[in-house]
Coordinates of C-alpha atoms (C1' of nucleotides) in Angstrom, one line a residue:
Chain A
M15 CA 5.0 1.1 -19.9
E16 CA 7.0 3.9 -21.5
N17 CA 8.3 6.5 -19.2
V18 CA 8.0 4.3 -16.3
K19 CA 10.6 5.0 -13.7
H20 CA 10.7 5.4 -10.0
P21 CA 12.0 8.5 -8.2
V22 CA 15.4 8.7 -6.6
G23 CA 14.6 10.9 -3.7
R24 CA 13.4 9.0 -0.6
S25 CA 13.4 5.7 -2.3
Y26 CA 13.7 2.5 -0.3
G27 CA 16.5 1.6 -2.6
Q28 CA 15.5 -2.1 -2.8
F29 CA 15.3 -4.2 -5.8
C30 CA 11.9 -5.6 -5.0
G31 CA 8.6 -5.1 -6.7
L32 CA 6.7 -4.2 -3.6
A33 CA 9.4 -1.7 -2.5
R34 CA 9.4 0.0 -5.9
A35 CA 5.6 0.1 -6.0
L36 CA 5.7 1.9 -2.7
D37 CA 8.4 4.3 -4.0
V38 CA 5.8 5.4 -6.6
V39 CA 2.4 5.2 -4.8
G40 CA 3.4 4.7 -1.2
D41 CA 3.5 8.4 -0.2
R42 CA 0.7 9.8 1.7
W43 CA -2.5 10.6 -0.3
N44 CA -1.2 8.9 -3.4
L45 CA -3.5 5.9 -3.5
L46 CA -6.4 8.0 -2.4
V47 CA -5.8 10.2 -5.4
V48 CA -5.8 7.1 -7.6
R49 CA -9.0 6.0 -6.0
E50 CA -10.6 9.2 -7.0
L51 CA -9.4 9.0 -10.5
L52 CA -10.4 5.4 -11.0
P53 CA -14.0 6.2 -12.1
G54 CA -12.8 8.9 -14.5
P55 CA -10.7 12.0 -15.0
L56 CA -11.2 14.9 -12.6
R57 CA -10.2 18.5 -12.3
Y58 CA -7.8 19.7 -9.6
G59 CA -10.6 21.4 -7.7
E60 CA -12.8 18.3 -7.7
L61 CA -9.9 16.2 -6.6
K62 CA -9.3 18.5 -3.7
S63 CA -12.9 18.6 -2.7
F64 CA -13.2 14.8 -2.8
L65 CA -10.1 14.4 -0.5
P66 CA -11.0 16.2 2.7
G67 CA -7.9 17.4 4.6
V68 CA -5.4 17.2 1.7
A69 CA -3.3 20.3 1.5
S70 CA -3.2 22.2 -1.8
N71 CA 0.5 22.0 -2.2
L72 CA 0.6 18.3 -1.4
L73 CA -2.0 17.5 -3.9
A74 CA -0.2 19.5 -6.6
E75 CA 3.1 17.8 -5.8
R76 CA 1.7 14.3 -5.7
L77 CA 0.0 14.8 -9.0
R78 CA 3.3 16.0 -10.5
T79 CA 5.2 13.1 -9.0
M80 CA 2.7 10.5 -10.2
E81 CA 2.6 12.1 -13.6
S82 CA 6.4 11.8 -14.0
A83 CA 6.2 8.2 -12.8
G84 CA 3.6 7.4 -15.4
V85 CA 0.7 6.7 -13.2
V86 CA -1.3 9.9 -13.8
E87 CA -1.6 12.0 -16.9
R88 CA -2.7 15.6 -17.6
R89 CA -5.3 15.9 -20.3
L90 CA -6.5 19.1 -21.9
G91 CA -10.3 18.8 -21.8
D92 CA -12.4 21.4 -23.6
T93 CA -13.2 22.8 -20.2
G94 CA -9.7 22.9 -18.8
V95 CA -7.1 20.6 -17.3
L96 CA -8.2 17.1 -16.4
Y97 CA -6.2 14.6 -14.4
G98 CA -6.7 11.0 -15.4
L99 CA -5.0 7.6 -14.9
T100 CA -2.7 6.1 -17.5
P101 CA -3.5 2.5 -18.4
W102 CA -0.8 1.4 -16.1
G103 CA -2.1 3.6 -13.3
A104 CA -5.6 2.1 -13.8
E105 CA -4.2 -1.3 -13.2
L106 CA -3.8 -0.2 -9.6
R107 CA -7.4 -1.2 -9.2
E108 CA -6.6 -4.7 -8.4
P109 CA -4.1 -4.2 -5.5
M110 CA -6.3 -1.4 -4.2
E111 CA -9.4 -3.6 -4.2
A112 CA -7.4 -6.3 -2.4
L113 CA -6.3 -3.8 0.2
G114 CA -9.9 -2.7 0.6
R115 CA -11.1 -6.3 1.1
W116 CA -8.4 -6.9 3.6
A117 CA -9.6 -3.9 5.6
I118 CA -13.2 -5.2 6.0
P119 CA -12.7 -5.8 9.7
L120 CA -11.8 -2.2 10.1
L121 CA -15.1 -1.2 8.7
A122 CA -17.0 -3.2 11.2
T123 CA -16.5 -0.5 13.8
G124 CA -18.9 1.6 11.9
R125 CA -18.6 5.0 10.4
G126 CA -17.9 6.9 13.6
D127 CA -16.8 10.5 12.9
D128 CA -15.3 9.6 9.6
T129 CA -16.5 11.4 6.5
F130 CA -18.2 9.3 3.9
R131 CA -18.8 9.9 0.2
P132 CA -20.8 7.6 -1.9
R133 CA -18.0 8.0 -4.4
W134 CA -15.8 5.7 -2.3
L135 CA -18.1 2.9 -3.2
A136 CA -17.1 3.0 -6.8
L137 CA -14.0 1.1 -5.7
A138 CA -15.4 -0.8 -2.8
L139 CA -18.6 -2.3 -4.4
P140 CA -16.9 -4.2 -7.2
A141 CA -14.2 -5.3 -4.8
M142 CA -16.7 -6.7 -2.4
L143 CA -18.8 -8.4 -5.0
R144 CA -16.0 -9.8 -7.1
D145 CA -15.2 -12.6 -4.7
R146 CA -18.7 -13.2 -3.3
T147 CA -20.8 -13.4 -6.4
A148 CA -22.1 -16.9 -7.1
A149 CA -23.1 -16.7 -10.7
P150 CA -22.1 -13.8 -12.8
P151 CA -23.2 -11.9 -14.9
V152 CA -25.1 -10.0 -12.3
E153 CA -26.5 -6.5 -12.0
V154 CA -26.9 -4.9 -8.6
G155 CA -27.9 -1.4 -7.6
F156 CA -27.0 0.5 -4.5
D157 CA -28.8 3.6 -3.3
V158 CA -26.4 5.2 -1.0
E159 CA -27.5 8.4 0.6
G160 CA -29.5 9.2 -2.5
L161 CA -26.7 8.3 -5.0
L162 CA -27.7 5.4 -7.1
I163 CA -24.9 3.1 -8.2
V164 CA -25.7 0.3 -10.6
L165 CA -23.0 -2.2 -11.4
R166 CA -22.7 -5.1 -13.8
I167 CA -20.3 -7.8 -13.0
D168 CA -19.2 -10.1 -15.8
E169 CA -18.0 -13.7 -16.0
D170 CA -14.3 -12.7 -16.0
G171 CA -14.7 -10.9 -12.7
S172 CA -14.6 -7.5 -14.4
S173 CA -17.2 -5.0 -13.4
A174 CA -18.4 -1.7 -14.7
R175 CA -20.8 1.0 -13.6
I176 CA -23.8 1.1 -15.8
D177 CA -26.6 3.6 -16.2
A178 CA -28.8 4.0 -13.3
D179 CA -32.2 4.2 -14.9
R180 CA -33.3 0.7 -13.9
Q181 CA -36.0 -0.3 -11.5
P182 CA -34.7 -2.9 -9.0
E183 CA -36.7 -6.1 -8.8
T184 CA -36.0 -6.6 -5.1
V185 CA -35.2 -3.9 -2.6
L186 CA -33.4 -4.6 0.6
T187 CA -31.8 -2.4 3.3
A188 CA -28.5 -2.9 5.0
G189 CA -28.5 0.0 7.3
P190 CA -30.0 3.4 7.7
E191 CA -28.1 4.8 4.8
I192 CA -27.9 2.1 2.2
V193 CA -30.6 0.5 0.1
I194 CA -29.7 -2.4 -2.2
G195 CA -31.7 -3.1 -5.3
L196 CA -31.2 -6.4 -7.1
V197 CA -31.6 -5.4 -10.7
A198 CA -31.0 -8.6 -12.5
G199 CA -29.0 -11.8 -12.2
A200 CA -28.3 -14.4 -9.6
L201 CA -26.7 -12.4 -6.9
S202 CA -28.2 -13.8 -3.7
V203 CA -29.9 -11.6 -1.2
D204 CA -27.4 -12.6 1.4
Q205 CA -24.5 -11.7 -0.8
A206 CA -25.8 -8.3 -1.6
L207 CA -26.7 -7.6 2.0
A208 CA -23.3 -8.7 3.1
S209 CA -21.5 -6.5 0.7
G210 CA -23.6 -3.5 1.6
A211 CA -23.3 -4.2 5.3
A212 CA -19.6 -4.6 5.1
L213 CA -19.3 -1.3 3.3
L214 CA -21.3 0.5 5.9
G215 CA -19.9 -1.3 8.9
N216 CA -23.0 -3.3 9.9
A217 CA -21.2 -5.4 12.4
D218 CA -24.1 -7.9 12.9
V219 CA -24.2 -8.9 9.3
L220 CA -20.5 -8.8 9.0
Q221 CA -20.2 -11.2 11.8
R222 CA -22.5 -13.6 10.1
V223 CA -20.7 -13.5 6.8
F224 CA -17.1 -13.1 7.8
P225 CA -17.1 -15.1 11.1
Chain B
M27 CA -10.5 -10.1 14.2
E28 CA -10.6 -9.2 17.9
N29 CA -8.7 -6.1 18.9
V30 CA -8.9 -4.7 15.4
K31 CA -9.0 -1.0 15.4
H32 CA -7.4 1.8 13.5
P33 CA -5.4 4.6 15.1
V34 CA -6.9 8.0 15.6
G35 CA -3.7 10.1 15.1
R36 CA -3.0 11.0 11.5
S37 CA -5.9 9.0 10.2
Y38 CA -7.5 9.9 6.9
G39 CA -10.8 10.0 8.7
Q40 CA -12.6 8.4 5.8
F41 CA -15.1 5.7 6.0
C42 CA -13.6 3.7 3.2
G43 CA -11.8 0.3 3.2
L44 CA -8.8 1.5 1.3
A45 CA -8.4 4.6 3.5
R46 CA -8.6 2.6 6.7
A47 CA -6.2 0.0 5.4
L48 CA -3.7 2.8 4.8
D49 CA -4.4 4.2 8.2
V50 CA -3.0 0.9 9.5
V51 CA -0.3 -0.2 7.0
G52 CA 0.2 3.0 5.0
D53 CA 2.9 4.5 7.0
R54 CA 6.5 4.3 5.8
W55 CA 8.2 0.9 6.3
N56 CA 5.0 -0.8 7.5
L57 CA 4.4 -3.0 4.4
L58 CA 8.1 -3.8 4.2
V59 CA 8.1 -5.0 7.8
V60 CA 5.1 -7.2 6.9
R61 CA 7.0 -8.5 3.9
E62 CA 9.9 -9.6 6.1
L63 CA 7.6 -11.3 8.6
L64 CA 5.6 -13.2 5.9
P65 CA 8.0 -16.1 5.7
G66 CA 8.1 -16.5 9.5
P67 CA 8.7 -14.7 12.8
L68 CA 11.9 -12.6 13.2
R69 CA 13.8 -10.9 15.9
Y70 CA 14.1 -7.2 16.2
G71 CA 17.7 -7.3 15.1
E72 CA 17.0 -9.5 12.1
L73 CA 14.2 -7.2 11.0
K74 CA 16.4 -4.2 11.3
S75 CA 19.3 -5.9 9.3
F76 CA 16.8 -7.0 6.6
L77 CA 15.5 -3.4 6.2
P78 CA 18.5 -1.3 5.3
G79 CA 18.0 2.3 6.2
V80 CA 15.2 1.9 8.7
A81 CA 15.8 3.9 11.9
S82 CA 15.8 2.1 15.1
N83 CA 13.1 4.2 16.7
L84 CA 10.9 4.0 13.7
L85 CA 11.1 0.2 13.5
A86 CA 10.2 0.0 17.2
E87 CA 7.3 2.4 16.8
R88 CA 5.9 0.8 13.7
L89 CA 6.0 -2.6 15.4
R90 CA 4.1 -1.2 18.4
T91 CA 1.5 0.5 16.2
M92 CA 0.9 -2.6 14.1
E93 CA 0.8 -4.7 17.2
S94 CA -2.0 -2.6 18.7
A95 CA -3.7 -2.6 15.3
G96 CA -3.7 -6.4 15.3
V97 CA -1.4 -7.0 12.4
V98 CA 1.8 -8.0 14.3
E99 CA 2.1 -9.9 17.5
R100 CA 5.0 -10.4 19.9
R101 CA 5.8 -13.9 20.8
L102 CA 8.1 -15.2 23.4
G103 CA 10.4 -17.7 21.8
D104 CA 12.7 -19.8 23.8
T105 CA 15.5 -17.6 22.5
G106 CA 13.9 -14.3 23.1
V107 CA 11.3 -11.9 21.6
L108 CA 9.9 -12.9 18.2
Y109 CA 7.8 -10.7 16.0
G110 CA 5.3 -12.5 13.8
L111 CA 2.1 -11.8 11.9
T112 CA -1.4 -12.4 13.2
P113 CA -3.6 -14.4 10.9
W114 CA -5.2 -11.2 9.7
G115 CA -1.8 -9.6 9.1
A116 CA -0.7 -12.6 7.1
E117 CA -3.7 -12.0 4.8
L118 CA -1.9 -8.9 3.6
R119 CA 0.0 -11.3 1.3
E120 CA -2.7 -10.9 -1.4
P121 CA -2.7 -7.1 -1.7
M122 CA 1.1 -7.1 -1.4
E123 CA 1.5 -9.6 -4.2
A124 CA -0.9 -7.6 -6.3
L125 CA 1.2 -4.5 -5.7
G126 CA 4.3 -6.4 -6.6
R127 CA 2.8 -7.6 -9.8
W128 CA 1.7 -4.1 -10.7
A129 CA 5.3 -2.9 -10.2
I130 CA 6.8 -5.4 -12.7
P131 CA 7.5 -2.6 -15.2
L132 CA 9.5 -0.8 -12.5
L133 CA 11.8 -3.8 -12.2
A134 CA 12.6 -3.8 -15.9
T135 CA 15.0 -1.0 -15.3
G136 CA 17.3 -3.5 -13.6
R137 CA 18.8 -3.6 -10.2
G138 CA 20.9 -0.4 -10.5
D139 CA 22.3 0.6 -7.2
D140 CA 19.5 -0.9 -5.2
T141 CA 20.2 -3.5 -2.6
F142 CA 18.9 -7.0 -3.2
R143 CA 18.2 -9.8 -0.8
P144 CA 17.1 -13.2 -2.0
R145 CA 14.7 -13.1 0.9
W146 CA 12.6 -10.6 -1.1
L147 CA 11.8 -13.4 -3.5
A148 CA 9.8 -15.2 -0.9
L149 CA 7.0 -12.7 -1.7
A150 CA 7.8 -12.1 -5.3
L151 CA 8.1 -15.6 -6.7
P152 CA 4.7 -16.9 -5.7
A153 CA 3.2 -13.6 -6.9
M154 CA 4.8 -14.0 -10.3
L155 CA 3.9 -17.6 -10.7
R156 CA 0.4 -17.4 -9.4
D157 CA -1.1 -15.8 -12.5
R158 CA 1.2 -17.3 -15.1
T159 CA 1.3 -21.0 -14.2
A160 CA -0.5 -23.1 -16.8
A161 CA -1.3 -26.3 -15.0
P162 CA -0.8 -26.4 -11.2
P163 CA 0.3 -28.2 -9.1
V164 CA 3.8 -27.4 -10.0
E165 CA 7.1 -27.2 -8.2
V166 CA 9.9 -24.8 -9.2
G167 CA 13.2 -24.1 -7.7
F168 CA 15.2 -20.8 -7.9
D169 CA 18.8 -20.6 -7.1
V170 CA 19.3 -16.9 -6.4
E171 CA 22.8 -15.9 -5.5
G172 CA 23.3 -19.2 -3.9
L173 CA 20.1 -19.3 -2.0
L174 CA 17.9 -22.1 -3.2
I175 CA 14.1 -21.5 -3.0
V176 CA 11.8 -24.3 -4.0
L177 CA 8.1 -23.6 -4.2
R178 CA 5.1 -25.7 -4.7
I179 CA 2.0 -24.1 -6.2
D180 CA -1.3 -25.7 -5.7
E181 CA -4.5 -25.8 -7.7
D182 CA -6.2 -23.2 -5.5
G183 CA -3.4 -20.7 -6.3
S184 CA -1.8 -21.1 -2.9
S185 CA 1.9 -21.6 -2.7
A186 CA 4.3 -22.7 -0.1
R187 CA 8.0 -22.9 0.2
I188 CA 9.1 -26.5 0.5
D189 CA 12.4 -28.2 1.3
A190 CA 15.2 -27.5 -1.0
D191 CA 16.8 -30.9 -1.3
R192 CA 15.5 -31.7 -4.7
Q193 CA 17.4 -32.1 -7.9
P194 CA 15.9 -30.1 -10.7
E195 CA 15.0 -31.9 -13.9
T196 CA 15.8 -28.9 -16.1
V197 CA 18.1 -26.0 -15.3
L198 CA 17.8 -22.7 -17.0
T199 CA 19.3 -19.3 -16.4
A200 CA 17.5 -15.9 -16.5
G201 CA 20.4 -13.7 -15.8
P202 CA 23.8 -13.6 -14.2
E203 CA 22.4 -14.1 -10.7
I204 CA 19.5 -16.5 -11.0
V205 CA 19.2 -20.1 -12.0
I206 CA 15.8 -21.7 -12.4
G207 CA 15.4 -25.4 -11.8
L208 CA 12.1 -27.0 -12.9
V209 CA 11.6 -29.6 -10.2
A210 CA 8.3 -31.2 -11.2
G211 CA 5.1 -30.3 -12.8
A212 CA 3.9 -28.6 -16.0
L213 CA 5.4 -25.1 -15.6
S214 CA 6.7 -24.2 -19.0
V215 CA 10.2 -23.1 -19.6
D216 CA 9.0 -19.7 -20.9
Q217 CA 6.9 -19.1 -17.8
A218 CA 9.7 -19.9 -15.4
L219 CA 12.1 -17.9 -17.4
A220 CA 9.7 -15.0 -17.5
S221 CA 9.1 -15.0 -13.8
G222 CA 12.8 -15.1 -13.0
A223 CA 13.6 -12.5 -15.5
A224 CA 10.9 -10.2 -14.3
L225 CA 12.2 -10.5 -10.8
L226 CA 15.7 -9.7 -11.7
G227 CA 14.9 -7.0 -14.3
N228 CA 15.9 -8.8 -17.4
A229 CA 14.3 -6.3 -19.7
D230 CA 14.7 -8.4 -22.9
V231 CA 12.6 -11.3 -21.6
L232 CA 10.2 -8.9 -19.9
Q233 CA 9.6 -7.3 -23.2
R234 CA 8.8 -10.6 -24.7
V235 CA 6.4 -11.8 -22.0
F236 CA 4.8 -8.5 -21.0
P237 CA 4.7 -6.7 -24.3
Chain C
dC8 C1' 25.5 -9.2 22.2
dC9 C1' 20.0 -7.8 21.8
dG10 C1' 16.1 -4.7 22.3
dC11 C1' 15.0 -0.8 22.3
dA12 C1' 14.9 4.7 24.2
dT13 C1' 16.9 9.3 23.6
dC14 C1' 18.7 13.1 21.2
dC15 C1' 19.5 15.8 17.4
dT16 C1' 19.1 17.5 12.6
dC17 C1' 16.8 18.0 8.6
dA18 C1' 13.2 16.7 5.2
dT19 C1' 8.4 16.3 4.7
dG20 C1' 3.5 17.1 5.8
dG21 C1' -0.3 20.3 6.9
dA22 C1' -2.9 24.6 7.2
dT23 C1' -3.5 29.1 5.5
dA24 C1' -2.8 32.9 2.6
dC25 C1' -1.9 34.5 -1.8
dT26 C1' -1.4 35.0 -7.0
dG27 C1' -2.0 34.6 -12.3
Chain D
dC22 C1' -10.2 27.9 -10.6
dA23 C1' -5.6 26.0 -10.4
dG24 C1' -2.3 26.1 -8.4
dT25 C1' 2.3 28.7 -5.4
dA26 C1' 4.4 30.6 -1.3
dT27 C1' 5.0 30.7 3.4
dC28 C1' 5.2 29.2 8.0
dC29 C1' 5.0 25.9 11.6
dA30 C1' 4.4 21.1 13.3
dT31 C1' 5.6 16.6 12.8
dG32 C1' 8.0 12.6 11.1
dA33 C1' 12.3 10.5 9.1
dG34 C1' 17.0 9.1 9.7
dG35 C1' 21.4 8.6 11.9
dA36 C1' 24.1 8.2 16.2
dT37 C1' 24.5 7.0 20.6
dG38 C1' 23.4 5.2 25.1
dC39 C1' 21.7 2.0 28.4
dG40 C1' 19.6 -1.8 30.8
dG41 C1' 19.0 -6.8 30.6

DNA sequence: CCGCATCCTCATGGATACTG
DNA sequence: CAGTATCCATGAGGATGCGG
């Protein structure tokens, strides 16, 4: 909470929480940068490669702005410069997950020509499971285009990615690209399927679960 | 959920809920327009006057874009054109409240030169109270610069603005501009004070409640 | 008046090239 | 690899106009 201020240039100039939040993270690419940093710190080049279409100068400027706003921090790793989230910046997970949940109908149109990186699911999977899991704690694994993501969801709704060397008890499929493995816990088949289907735009299952 | 699609121009082109949400509501002014429409439909002119600094053409274009995206809808009131939110658009309340809560530290710097409209509180008050109310249902009234806002918060976390002809049992003050009246229920004095103080940037109280 | 459309200027975004 | 510098396209913002 130290060093938290919002910029003067191009501010909405409104004494309102939402408006001031948008002053800080409302600029183009900002929230997507945060999404990339949520699982852990990254280098500039990784960041750039994970955000197809972002211009080099824009990425640099956004990182500088968010750093001075207190959302992002530069760290000196042993291998070079690392960009990570401050604790306050990491708290953006909740509003971002809420936005992602709101956008579920937009995913029902399918992938189309859009690019897809399994990395996106690090935000989306916990968001989808959080409100639809009957009895946490639960562990669920997703095999998305070969990348295995295994999550543990706790009683308080928090979730964490855990190591992936687990054999799923049950294996389902929610589309041509995703395989869901129920590792342990009481997550229902329908719930897991619905989450995976929503994430990959399986309109049929979506229609059944979000009528 | 019918007619829900995201635009092609200037899209992030990512198959990701957050990215697609930003394709729809990520453009400048969009979420602030939604904030204005959240309490109820408005005319174009009201919208414009409630959003200081927005350009006329921008407002018109944003309204058109969000209408074709399924967030906003035109209604023909007996008095003329009214802009309102679709049910799906109204569901933006949750992510917006989450963003507003995240931005509490940004309010601690105080109002400064920013403009302030009591209308903003229609979003902020429920957002602040939702996570900090000990025992709903509760009713709380805020007198902000002469505008009385009385809210009822229910067990499920939902909140609604109710009629304002109620005499508060207890009257507090959280700053020169806001008076909090506890109308009924178990909301503690500290919680009400903290909410009001946070909303008006009373840094002292903020520091006590959000250390 | 209200609900926009048009015009104009300037700041910002985006793609590419370039440098320490 | 980690950014800057440059150039062009586009969007933002203010003013004004215009039909209903």
